[in-house]
Amino acid sequence: MSFVKHRDSPHSHPRAARALVAALVAGAALLAPFAVAAPAAAHSSLVSTTPETDGTVAALPAEVSLTFSDDLTEPLPEDQQAGGRSNTQVQVYDASCEDAGLLIADPGHADTRDCTDYASGNAVVDGPTVTQALDNANAPAGVYTVVWQVVYGDGHADSQMFTFTAESAAATPSPEPTSTPDPTSSPAPSEVPSAPTETDAPDASAPPADSGLGTPAIIAIVGGIVVLALIAFIVTMIVRARRP
Ligand SMILES: [Cu+2]
């Protein structure tokens, strides 16, 4: 009501203030995404698969394995898994399973009820490698889809898939006692389930950010300079406009 400040060019002040606020808001909006996105995750990555991704093998082997760049988190003991479902899983489907590819791309629409999962028993984590034994008896020739889920060392879970081709059907079941519980892939028999070494204590101490000036930081700096230049330009225009 009783502001006395309206002397010279009454409208330039509000307009100038509004322009400045707008510039600041625009600058903040420009920079905000980079500030949030800066600590990009850099967990381990898939190094190799057996069978090789997109490779060809004679027939479906007795196991598949995947090796990552760093040690994986061991699956929880079965009685501690949510809904009895391990967070470390490898499923292997043959070509008759039309929706296998959807399990990653569009899991909600994947119908694998009629599919045969050749996985036999639980996936076993050994350092950076996860191995899944297969029941390959009578497994047909054709393309196989391996759908996997692991938990990286930093606690992040990941699910992906790969395919390989079996040139011919696997041999008919041999009566060999391969199903007896033995450490399939680890040659050291000392690694048989001993006292669980409490890997289940969730490693929440993992630092959330991998520090380091990456591309986002550079973009933020450049963005800041641009915003400062913008503000300087606007202030210059205001000052110029206020001159008679
Ligand atoms: Cu991660």
CSV table of N, CA, C and O and ligand atoms in Angstrom, one decimal, residues 41 43 154 156, ligand 1:
chain,number,residue,atom,x,y,z
A,41,ALA,N,26.9,-45.0,-11.0
A,41,ALA,CA,27.2,-46.3,-10.5
A,41,ALA,C,28.3,-47.0,-11.4
A,41,ALA,O,28.3,-46.9,-12.6
A,43,HIS,N,29.6,-50.4,-11.0
A,43,HIS,CA,29.8,-51.7,-10.4
A,43,HIS,C,30.4,-52.7,-11.4
A,43,HIS,O,30.7,-52.2,-12.5
A,154,ASP,N,28.6,-54.7,-4.7
A,154,ASP,CA,28.2,-53.5,-4.1
A,154,ASP,C,26.7,-53.6,-3.7
A,154,ASP,O,26.1,-52.6,-3.3
A,156,HIS,N,24.1,-54.2,-5.6
A,156,HIS,CA,23.1,-53.9,-6.7
A,156,HIS,C,22.8,-55.2,-7.5
A,156,HIS,O,23.8,-56.0,-7.8
B,1,CU,CU,26.3,-51.0,-8.5
